[in-house]
XYZ file of C-alpha atoms in Angstrom:
312
model
C -7.520 8.443 -1.247
C -8.283 9.971 -4.442
C -12.080 10.466 -4.662
C -13.562 10.453 -8.134
C -16.571 12.509 -9.721
C -18.197 9.376 -11.345
C -20.474 11.784 -13.262
C -17.365 13.375 -15.127
C -16.813 10.809 -17.688
C -14.025 12.740 -19.741
C -12.068 13.763 -16.484
C -11.919 10.277 -15.460
C -10.954 8.901 -18.882
C -7.970 11.105 -19.194
C -6.962 11.831 -15.527
C -3.557 10.385 -14.286
C -3.890 11.379 -10.711
C -4.907 8.209 -8.656
C -4.484 6.106 -11.932
C -2.265 3.013 -12.487
C -1.432 4.271 -16.098
C 1.827 6.078 -14.888
C 2.960 2.723 -13.119
C 2.322 0.499 -16.168
C 3.507 2.872 -18.887
C 7.061 1.653 -18.577
C 5.955 -1.904 -19.185
C 3.566 -1.146 -22.078
C 6.458 0.987 -23.900
C 9.079 -2.221 -23.297
C 6.554 -4.668 -24.828
C 6.054 -2.416 -27.831
C 9.629 -2.103 -28.247
C 10.224 -5.661 -27.993
C 7.417 -6.202 -30.687
C 9.280 -3.713 -32.900
C 12.420 -5.857 -32.719
C 10.409 -9.068 -33.406
C 8.963 -7.308 -36.432
C 12.363 -6.173 -37.685
C 13.857 -9.697 -37.340
C 10.872 -11.182 -39.033
C 11.455 -9.003 -42.018
C 15.141 -9.768 -42.334
C 14.364 -13.502 -42.089
C 11.832 -12.983 -44.931
C 14.193 -10.831 -47.112
C 17.114 -13.519 -46.553
C 15.269 -16.829 -46.479
C 12.104 -15.912 -48.467
C 9.936 -17.269 -45.290
C 7.645 -15.720 -43.243
C 7.328 -16.191 -39.555
C 3.726 -16.313 -37.977
C 1.302 -18.019 -35.500
C -2.029 -19.129 -36.324
C -4.380 -16.596 -34.817
C -7.257 -18.907 -33.685
C -5.358 -20.651 -30.627
C -4.211 -17.265 -29.593
C -7.690 -16.000 -29.295
C -8.640 -18.665 -27.014
C -5.404 -18.128 -24.944
C -6.366 -14.412 -24.675
C -9.863 -15.280 -23.150
C -8.238 -17.745 -20.623
C -5.885 -14.822 -19.447
C -8.731 -12.333 -19.418
C -10.586 -14.668 -16.852
C -7.412 -15.197 -14.654
C -7.043 -11.379 -14.365
C -10.387 -10.785 -13.766
C -10.417 -13.395 -10.919
C -7.297 -11.749 -9.461
C -8.903 -8.190 -9.531
C -11.826 -9.296 -7.735
C -9.822 -11.072 -5.050
C -8.300 -8.022 -4.638
C -11.375 -5.985 -4.275
C -12.753 -8.449 -1.797
C -10.030 -7.764 0.477
C -10.423 -4.009 0.009
C -14.345 -4.273 0.764
C -13.528 -6.675 3.705
C -11.159 -3.996 5.188
C -13.735 -1.154 4.724
C -16.332 -3.418 6.617
C -13.974 -3.910 9.416
C -13.070 -0.178 9.719
C -16.895 0.488 9.464
C -17.008 -1.616 12.791
C -14.392 0.309 14.307
C -16.302 3.295 13.733
C -19.458 1.936 15.245
C -17.716 0.128 18.345
C -15.991 3.355 19.258
C -19.045 5.630 19.031
C -20.904 2.773 21.159
C -18.226 2.586 23.754
C -18.238 6.476 24.270
C -21.972 6.694 24.092
C -22.394 3.899 26.515
C -19.683 5.386 28.961
C -20.864 8.701 29.180
C -24.569 7.404 29.781
C -24.181 4.545 32.180
C -20.779 5.383 33.630
C -19.677 7.517 36.511
C -20.165 11.316 36.410
C -16.420 12.015 37.314
C -15.256 14.350 34.693
C -11.828 13.430 34.556
C -12.749 9.713 34.251
C -15.015 10.435 31.519
C -12.577 12.523 29.341
C -9.712 9.814 29.910
C -12.302 7.152 28.194
C -13.153 9.482 25.522
C -9.365 10.271 24.835
C -8.201 6.580 24.960
C -11.308 5.876 22.541
C -10.100 8.546 20.434
C -6.389 7.085 20.364
C -7.564 3.591 19.260
C -8.252 4.416 15.569
C -5.151 6.778 15.148
C -2.906 3.739 16.732
C -4.732 1.165 14.706
C -3.844 3.096 11.513
C -0.290 3.447 12.334
C -0.044 -0.266 13.459
C -1.365 -1.522 10.074
C 0.825 0.873 8.021
C 4.242 0.000 10.306
C 4.382 3.514 11.483
C 5.150 5.065 14.989
C 2.209 6.961 16.829
C 1.219 9.991 14.881
C 0.786 13.405 16.090
C -2.708 13.045 16.669
C -1.804 10.378 19.485
C 0.792 12.566 20.759
C -1.660 15.508 21.162
C -4.097 13.232 22.865
C -2.087 11.488 25.548
C 1.029 13.304 25.358
C 4.559 12.542 24.316
C 5.407 10.123 26.900
C 2.551 7.949 26.986
C 2.751 7.799 23.188
C 6.271 6.285 23.683
C 4.917 3.746 25.946
C 2.463 2.747 23.274
C 5.180 2.341 20.835
C 7.275 0.285 22.890
C 4.647 -2.171 23.613
C 4.247 -5.452 21.695
C 1.189 -4.735 20.226
C -0.051 -1.121 19.913
C -3.853 -1.347 19.540
C -3.910 -4.207 22.048
C -2.180 -1.416 24.697
C -4.800 1.507 23.988
C -7.790 -1.571 24.337
C -5.866 -2.550 27.904
C -5.977 1.025 29.033
C -9.531 1.232 28.265
C -10.338 -1.696 30.140
C -8.317 -0.498 33.165
C -10.494 2.738 33.012
C -13.608 0.558 32.858
C -12.499 -1.564 35.923
C -11.770 1.602 37.862
C -15.415 2.998 36.775
C -16.523 0.018 38.922
C -14.124 -0.355 41.865
C -13.537 3.332 42.551
C -16.857 5.087 41.212
C -19.513 2.165 41.517
C -20.528 1.816 38.016
C -22.996 -0.856 37.448
C -21.512 -4.126 36.465
C -24.001 -4.777 33.843
C -23.130 -1.540 32.104
C -19.510 -2.536 32.543
C -20.303 -5.746 30.478
C -21.925 -4.169 27.870
C -19.353 -1.364 27.375
C -16.491 -3.862 27.942
C -17.928 -5.850 25.020
C -17.620 -2.984 22.670
C -14.018 -2.653 23.924
C -13.434 -6.347 22.920
C -14.903 -5.797 19.549
C -12.447 -3.256 18.675
C -9.578 -6.066 18.955
C -11.835 -8.254 16.958
C -11.928 -5.640 13.996
C -8.205 -4.965 14.363
C -7.296 -8.703 14.382
C -9.342 -9.244 10.900
C -7.372 -6.153 9.462
C -4.051 -7.746 10.487
C -5.060 -11.214 8.775
C -5.524 -9.332 5.638
C -2.179 -7.495 6.026
C -0.349 -10.770 6.898
C -1.960 -12.951 4.450
C -1.338 -11.547 0.852
C -2.472 -13.293 -2.151
C -0.645 -16.351 -2.952
C 2.543 -15.684 -4.588
C 2.437 -18.567 -7.220
C -0.969 -17.039 -8.452
C 0.841 -13.719 -9.227
C 3.848 -15.374 -10.864
C 1.773 -17.620 -13.115
C -0.424 -14.822 -14.225
C 2.615 -12.467 -14.910
C 4.360 -15.230 -16.865
C 1.028 -16.071 -18.842
C 0.927 -12.076 -19.603
C 4.580 -12.041 -20.801
C 4.281 -15.051 -22.878
C 0.945 -13.523 -24.599
C 2.502 -10.207 -25.356
C 6.028 -11.588 -26.562
C 4.025 -14.207 -28.903
C 1.376 -11.509 -30.036
C 3.568 -9.818 -32.761
C 4.063 -13.346 -34.491
C 0.298 -13.749 -34.555
C -0.248 -10.554 -35.876
C 2.534 -10.795 -38.626
C 0.441 -14.105 -39.780
C -2.369 -11.634 -40.609
C -0.400 -8.654 -42.128
C 0.014 -8.594 -45.958
C 1.861 -5.314 -46.455
C 5.350 -4.761 -45.176
C 4.513 -1.174 -44.108
C 1.594 -2.646 -42.326
C 3.981 -4.409 -40.112
C 5.081 -1.049 -38.482
C 1.756 -0.746 -36.745
C 2.287 -4.133 -34.947
C 4.171 -2.348 -32.009
C 1.268 0.073 -31.604
C -1.244 -2.924 -31.759
C 0.774 -4.690 -28.953
C 0.716 -1.687 -26.992
C -3.059 -1.288 -26.976
C -3.326 -4.692 -25.971
C -0.648 -4.698 -23.301
C -2.199 -1.473 -21.555
C -5.379 -3.011 -20.446
C -3.882 -6.461 -19.337
C -0.774 -5.002 -17.320
C -3.278 -2.615 -15.994
C -5.500 -5.052 -14.633
C -2.575 -6.862 -13.087
C -1.373 -3.635 -11.488
C -5.026 -2.914 -10.341
C -4.878 -6.175 -8.400
C -1.592 -5.422 -6.786
C -3.071 -1.978 -5.408
C -6.170 -3.569 -3.857
C -4.356 -6.276 -2.280
C -3.022 -4.020 0.598
C -5.874 -1.492 1.505
C -4.043 -0.039 4.523
C -0.713 1.266 2.849
C -0.862 4.877 2.039
C 1.658 4.597 -0.891
C -1.182 2.360 -2.807
C -3.621 3.801 -5.150
C -7.126 3.844 -3.823
C -6.048 2.942 -0.150
C -8.604 3.151 2.627
C -8.957 6.915 3.757
C -7.996 5.841 7.114
C -6.783 9.465 8.221
C -10.233 10.697 7.523
C -11.824 7.955 9.359
C -9.688 8.212 12.290
C -10.210 12.063 12.472
C -13.859 11.578 12.065
C -13.993 9.132 14.967
C -12.065 11.392 17.198
C -14.241 14.611 16.509
C -17.555 12.334 16.948
C -16.398 11.147 20.284
C -14.892 14.506 21.622
C -18.450 15.738 20.302
C -20.353 13.376 22.519
C -18.251 14.381 25.624
C -18.917 18.080 24.919
C -22.810 17.342 24.492
C -22.828 15.361 27.751
C -20.989 18.012 29.673
C -23.441 20.850 28.433
C -26.302 18.727 29.301
C -24.966 17.933 32.749
C -24.121 21.708 33.366
C -27.937 22.514 32.376
C -29.312 20.136 35.177
C -30.078 21.310 38.504
C -27.522 20.380 41.265
C -29.842 18.087 42.980
C -30.117 15.814 39.638
C -26.704 15.982 38.817
C -25.907 14.339 42.345
């Protein structure tokens, strides 16, 4: 994800990295060339038949307002999906931290059990990220649980669910083998269950794109609008040489319209790393892993500082 310095106006105004401009320029140029062809055709018609081709501009202005509103609605719908996904991942951040803190505070003091809980909790965001992107377990997962276990996760029917299940087994082991308090178990298990709720919300966004009929109608409207635009401009042009400027005017109109449409497309799937302004899931996952590992290290340092009688 490209982070922008919002105080640097000129840099943001002319940068191409992270912009939709490279993706929309071919369409803008295509409409500009089509407009040039329409202008040349109109010039020949005028020379041969002494009749000018044009469209009254007033109805066209109302159509432009309607098109702008449709594009804004689509962009807002895409942003709502992006923001909801970010809120869900904020929940994953909170739940993983709460799960580890509660486990280290109220769970058994067995070092191996505590380390396993932290490892599997750190695995969850990495696996959630890979699952939403349709990728196999990442190198971070292999480093945490080993290659063999990573293959078991990959072959499971639902990778995040498998990780949550292993966490549930560890919590049950804490009760059965180490005598963890049942009230603490229920509190910690509730945090684990919320992780599945959050990943389920992300999967709902991923598997429910914006209605295709909405995209078709908007793009059809854009196409008709831009194809008819040279005819509306011809009606306002008196000089033959001024007609040559019409393709440039069409390009200036096409650029923001097609850009808004493309922004809606980019925001529709906030998880795919091929999309612009996708959620920084790699950074979020690494942050969670560092946080929970830091909690384990802090807990070990405090435990080692206690007298032996208090540790027992």
